């Protein structure tokens, strides 16, 4: 059930990356380096992020790709419709998510992709950039 904040205090939301790590693979013909980690949505009572809060109701999180992302697709591990119903008391959006990947092979082909997410406007929160 989606809950509206009508009659509730407005919350501020900030998208954060935690526990990021790099994975490198090289089999002689192909090699890659990927940066993965966890997206968290933290909620605060003010835009200065001085007081963290834990909502006691579900919040509908809307997200999309940041303009700096080079991939046209959302990364694996996150809801592909760009919505996530964050249950009360939680702040985890998605874990083990690919942020950036660089890929090459011995034929000289190489490319990179970035999948940086950003929060989108919602009546349930105010975005803190």
PDB file of C-alpha atoms in Angstrom:
ATOM      1  CA  UNK A   1       0.000   0.000   0.000  1.00  0.00           C
ATOM      2  CA  UNK A   2       1.430   3.375  -0.986  1.00  0.00           C
ATOM      3  CA  UNK A   3       1.201   5.994   1.716  1.00  0.00           C
ATOM      4  CA  UNK A   4       0.912   9.681   1.035  1.00  0.00           C
ATOM      5  CA  UNK A   5       2.617  12.253   3.190  1.00  0.00           C
ATOM      6  CA  UNK A   6      -0.491  14.433   3.358  1.00  0.00           C
ATOM      7  CA  UNK A   7      -0.796  15.422   6.989  1.00  0.00           C
ATOM      8  CA  UNK A   8       2.740  14.171   7.711  1.00  0.00           C
ATOM      9  CA  UNK A   9       6.009  16.017   8.003  1.00  0.00           C
ATOM     10  CA  UNK A  10       7.854  16.315   4.718  1.00  0.00           C
ATOM     11  CA  UNK A  11      10.978  14.154   4.496  1.00  0.00           C
ATOM     12  CA  UNK A  12      14.143  14.803   2.548  1.00  0.00           C
ATOM     13  CA  UNK A  13      15.771  11.969   0.592  1.00  0.00           C
ATOM     14  CA  UNK A  14      19.388  11.514  -0.468  1.00  0.00           C
ATOM     15  CA  UNK A  15      20.686   8.714  -2.716  1.00  0.00           C
ATOM     16  CA  UNK A  16      24.009   7.341  -1.489  1.00  0.00           C
ATOM     17  CA  UNK A  17      26.444   4.684  -2.645  1.00  0.00           C
ATOM     18  CA  UNK A  18      27.981   2.398  -0.034  1.00  0.00           C
ATOM     19  CA  UNK A  19      30.232  -0.623   0.070  1.00  0.00           C
ATOM     20  CA  UNK A  20      31.568  -0.067  -3.437  1.00  0.00           C
ATOM     21  CA  UNK A  21      34.201  -2.453  -4.718  1.00  0.00           C
ATOM     22  CA  UNK A  22      36.038  -3.199  -7.965  1.00  0.00           C
ATOM     23  CA  UNK A  23      36.083  -6.541  -9.758  1.00  0.00           C
ATOM     24  CA  UNK A  24      38.729  -7.163 -12.429  1.00  0.00           C
ATOM     25  CA  UNK A  25      38.690 -10.154 -14.761  1.00  0.00           C
ATOM     26  CA  UNK A  26      41.281 -11.131 -17.370  1.00  0.00           C
ATOM     27  CA  UNK A  27      41.198 -14.401 -19.302  1.00  0.00           C
ATOM     28  CA  UNK A  28      43.904 -13.410 -21.800  1.00  0.00           C
ATOM     29  CA  UNK A  29      41.469 -12.597 -24.614  1.00  0.00           C
ATOM     30  CA  UNK A  30      38.984 -10.390 -22.787  1.00  0.00           C
ATOM     31  CA  UNK A  31      39.323  -8.252 -19.711  1.00  0.00           C
ATOM     32  CA  UNK A  32      37.016  -6.090 -17.684  1.00  0.00           C
ATOM     33  CA  UNK A  33      36.922  -3.873 -14.655  1.00  0.00           C
ATOM     34  CA  UNK A  34      33.615  -3.224 -12.930  1.00  0.00           C
ATOM     35  CA  UNK A  35      32.739  -1.065  -9.972  1.00  0.00           C
ATOM     36  CA  UNK A  36      29.766  -2.367  -8.004  1.00  0.00           C
ATOM     37  CA  UNK A  37      28.131  -1.446  -4.751  1.00  0.00           C
ATOM     38  CA  UNK A  38      24.963  -0.650  -2.842  1.00  0.00           C
ATOM     39  CA  UNK A  39      22.468   2.149  -3.410  1.00  0.00           C
ATOM     40  CA  UNK A  40      20.910   3.469  -0.212  1.00  0.00           C
ATOM     41  CA  UNK A  41      18.193   6.108   0.147  1.00  0.00           C
ATOM     42  CA  UNK A  42      18.671   7.987   3.405  1.00  0.00           C
ATOM     43  CA  UNK A  43      15.908  10.133   4.824  1.00  0.00           C
ATOM     44  CA  UNK A  44      16.449  13.344   6.769  1.00  0.00           C
ATOM     45  CA  UNK A  45      14.269  15.853   8.542  1.00  0.00           C
ATOM     46  CA  UNK A  46      15.977  18.803   6.823  1.00  0.00           C
ATOM     47  CA  UNK A  47      17.916  19.674   3.676  1.00  0.00           C
ATOM     48  CA  UNK A  48      21.157  20.080   5.676  1.00  0.00           C
ATOM     49  CA  UNK A  49      21.090  16.355   6.451  1.00  0.00           C
ATOM     50  CA  UNK A  50      21.666  17.009  10.155  1.00  0.00           C
ATOM     51  CA  UNK A  51      18.990  14.673  11.504  1.00  0.00           C
ATOM     52  CA  UNK A  52      18.496  11.276   9.955  1.00  0.00           C
ATOM     53  CA  UNK A  53      15.004   9.829  10.246  1.00  0.00           C
ATOM     54  CA  UNK A  54      13.460   6.420   9.695  1.00  0.00           C
ATOM     55  CA  UNK A  55       9.961   6.771   8.277  1.00  0.00           C
ATOM     56  CA  UNK A  56       7.285   4.657   9.917  1.00  0.00           C
ATOM     57  CA  UNK A  57       5.404   4.253   6.640  1.00  0.00           C
ATOM     58  CA  UNK A  58       6.233   3.001   3.141  1.00  0.00           C
ATOM     59  CA  UNK A  59       7.623   5.548   0.670  1.00  0.00           C
ATOM     60  CA  UNK A  60       7.434   5.168  -3.108  1.00  0.00           C
ATOM     61  CA  UNK A  61      10.935   5.878  -4.452  1.00  0.00           C
ATOM     62  CA  UNK A  62      11.253   7.018  -8.064  1.00  0.00           C
ATOM     63  CA  UNK A  63      14.638   6.816  -9.747  1.00  0.00           C
ATOM     64  CA  UNK A  64      16.222   6.965 -13.162  1.00  0.00           C
ATOM     65  CA  UNK A  65      19.587   7.265 -14.838  1.00  0.00           C
ATOM     66  CA  UNK A  66      21.687  10.311 -14.104  1.00  0.00           C
ATOM     67  CA  UNK A  67      22.422  12.478 -17.189  1.00  0.00           C
ATOM     68  CA  UNK A  68      26.095  11.475 -16.856  1.00  0.00           C
ATOM     69  CA  UNK A  69      25.214   7.783 -17.336  1.00  0.00           C
ATOM     70  CA  UNK A  70      26.333   6.348 -20.670  1.00  0.00           C
ATOM     71  CA  UNK A  71      24.021   3.338 -20.597  1.00  0.00           C
ATOM     72  CA  UNK A  72      20.477   3.640 -21.924  1.00  0.00           C
ATOM     73  CA  UNK A  73      19.318   0.946 -19.478  1.00  0.00           C
ATOM     74  CA  UNK A  74      18.954   0.708 -15.723  1.00  0.00           C
ATOM     75  CA  UNK A  75      21.574  -1.628 -14.229  1.00  0.00           C
ATOM     76  CA  UNK A  76      20.749  -5.189 -13.250  1.00  0.00           C
ATOM     77  CA  UNK A  77      19.728  -5.479  -9.642  1.00  0.00           C
ATOM     78  CA  UNK A  78      17.354  -2.516  -9.545  1.00  0.00           C
ATOM     79  CA  UNK A  79      13.666  -2.398 -10.403  1.00  0.00           C
ATOM     80  CA  UNK A  80      13.469  -1.975 -14.164  1.00  0.00           C
ATOM     81  CA  UNK A  81      10.366   0.226 -14.004  1.00  0.00           C
ATOM     82  CA  UNK A  82      12.204   2.912 -12.011  1.00  0.00           C
ATOM     83  CA  UNK A  83      10.069   2.514  -8.901  1.00  0.00           C
ATOM     84  CA  UNK A  84      10.704   0.940  -5.564  1.00  0.00           C
ATOM     85  CA  UNK A  85       8.380   0.789  -2.585  1.00  0.00           C
ATOM     86  CA  UNK A  86      10.663   1.366   0.372  1.00  0.00           C
ATOM     87  CA  UNK A  87       9.140  -0.306   3.396  1.00  0.00           C
ATOM     88  CA  UNK A  88       9.112   1.445   6.746  1.00  0.00           C
ATOM     89  CA  UNK A  89      12.415   1.400   8.577  1.00  0.00           C
ATOM     90  CA  UNK A  90      14.473   0.438   5.503  1.00  0.00           C
ATOM     91  CA  UNK A  91      16.927   2.438   3.402  1.00  0.00           C
ATOM     92  CA  UNK A  92      18.363  -0.170   0.989  1.00  0.00           C
ATOM     93  CA  UNK A  93      17.395   0.410  -2.643  1.00  0.00           C
ATOM     94  CA  UNK A  94      19.599  -2.250  -4.280  1.00  0.00           C
ATOM     95  CA  UNK A  95      22.843  -4.090  -3.551  1.00  0.00           C
ATOM     96  CA  UNK A  96      25.584  -5.469  -5.810  1.00  0.00           C
ATOM     97  CA  UNK A  97      24.657  -2.949  -8.505  1.00  0.00           C
ATOM     98  CA  UNK A  98      26.989  -2.103 -11.390  1.00  0.00           C
ATOM     99  CA  UNK A  99      27.927   1.613 -11.411  1.00  0.00           C
ATOM    100  CA  UNK A 100      30.662   1.578 -14.015  1.00  0.00           C
ATOM    101  CA  UNK A 101      32.251  -1.022 -16.292  1.00  0.00           C
ATOM    102  CA  UNK A 102      35.193  -0.928 -18.678  1.00  0.00           C
ATOM    103  CA  UNK A 103      35.603  -3.778 -21.173  1.00  0.00           C
ATOM    104  CA  UNK A 104      38.302  -4.680 -23.714  1.00  0.00           C
ATOM    105  CA  UNK A 105      39.526  -7.587 -25.810  1.00  0.00           C
ATOM    106  CA  UNK A 106      42.721  -8.504 -27.622  1.00  0.00           C
ATOM    107  CA  UNK A 107      41.206  -7.451 -30.964  1.00  0.00           C
ATOM    108  CA  UNK A 108      41.385  -3.819 -29.900  1.00  0.00           C
ATOM    109  CA  UNK A 109      37.717  -3.403 -29.103  1.00  0.00           C
ATOM    110  CA  UNK A 110      36.931  -1.542 -25.935  1.00  0.00           C
ATOM    111  CA  UNK A 111      34.015   0.311 -24.420  1.00  0.00           C
ATOM    112  CA  UNK A 112      32.764   1.516 -21.086  1.00  0.00           C
ATOM    113  CA  UNK A 113      29.355   1.990 -19.548  1.00  0.00           C
ATOM    114  CA  UNK A 114      28.198   3.989 -16.551  1.00  0.00           C
ATOM    115  CA  UNK A 115      24.875   3.350 -14.865  1.00  0.00           C
ATOM    116  CA  UNK A 116      24.685   6.096 -12.254  1.00  0.00           C
ATOM    117  CA  UNK A 117      21.228   6.440 -10.729  1.00  0.00           C
ATOM    118  CA  UNK A 118      19.506   9.530  -9.407  1.00  0.00           C
ATOM    119  CA  UNK A 119      16.330  10.163  -7.476  1.00  0.00           C
ATOM    120  CA  UNK A 120      13.405  11.587  -9.390  1.00  0.00           C
ATOM    121  CA  UNK A 121      10.811  13.968  -7.990  1.00  0.00           C
ATOM    122  CA  UNK A 122       8.046  12.451  -5.932  1.00  0.00           C
ATOM    123  CA  UNK A 123       5.293  13.826  -3.717  1.00  0.00           C
ATOM    124  CA  UNK A 124       6.647  11.547  -0.963  1.00  0.00           C
ATOM    125  CA  UNK A 125       9.986  13.354  -0.454  1.00  0.00           C
ATOM    126  CA  UNK A 126      12.157  16.339  -1.341  1.00  0.00           C
ATOM    127  CA  UNK A 127      15.417  15.426  -3.099  1.00  0.00           C
ATOM    128  CA  UNK A 128      18.731  16.413  -1.573  1.00  0.00           C
ATOM    129  CA  UNK A 129      21.281  16.459  -4.421  1.00  0.00           C
TER     130      UNK A 129
END
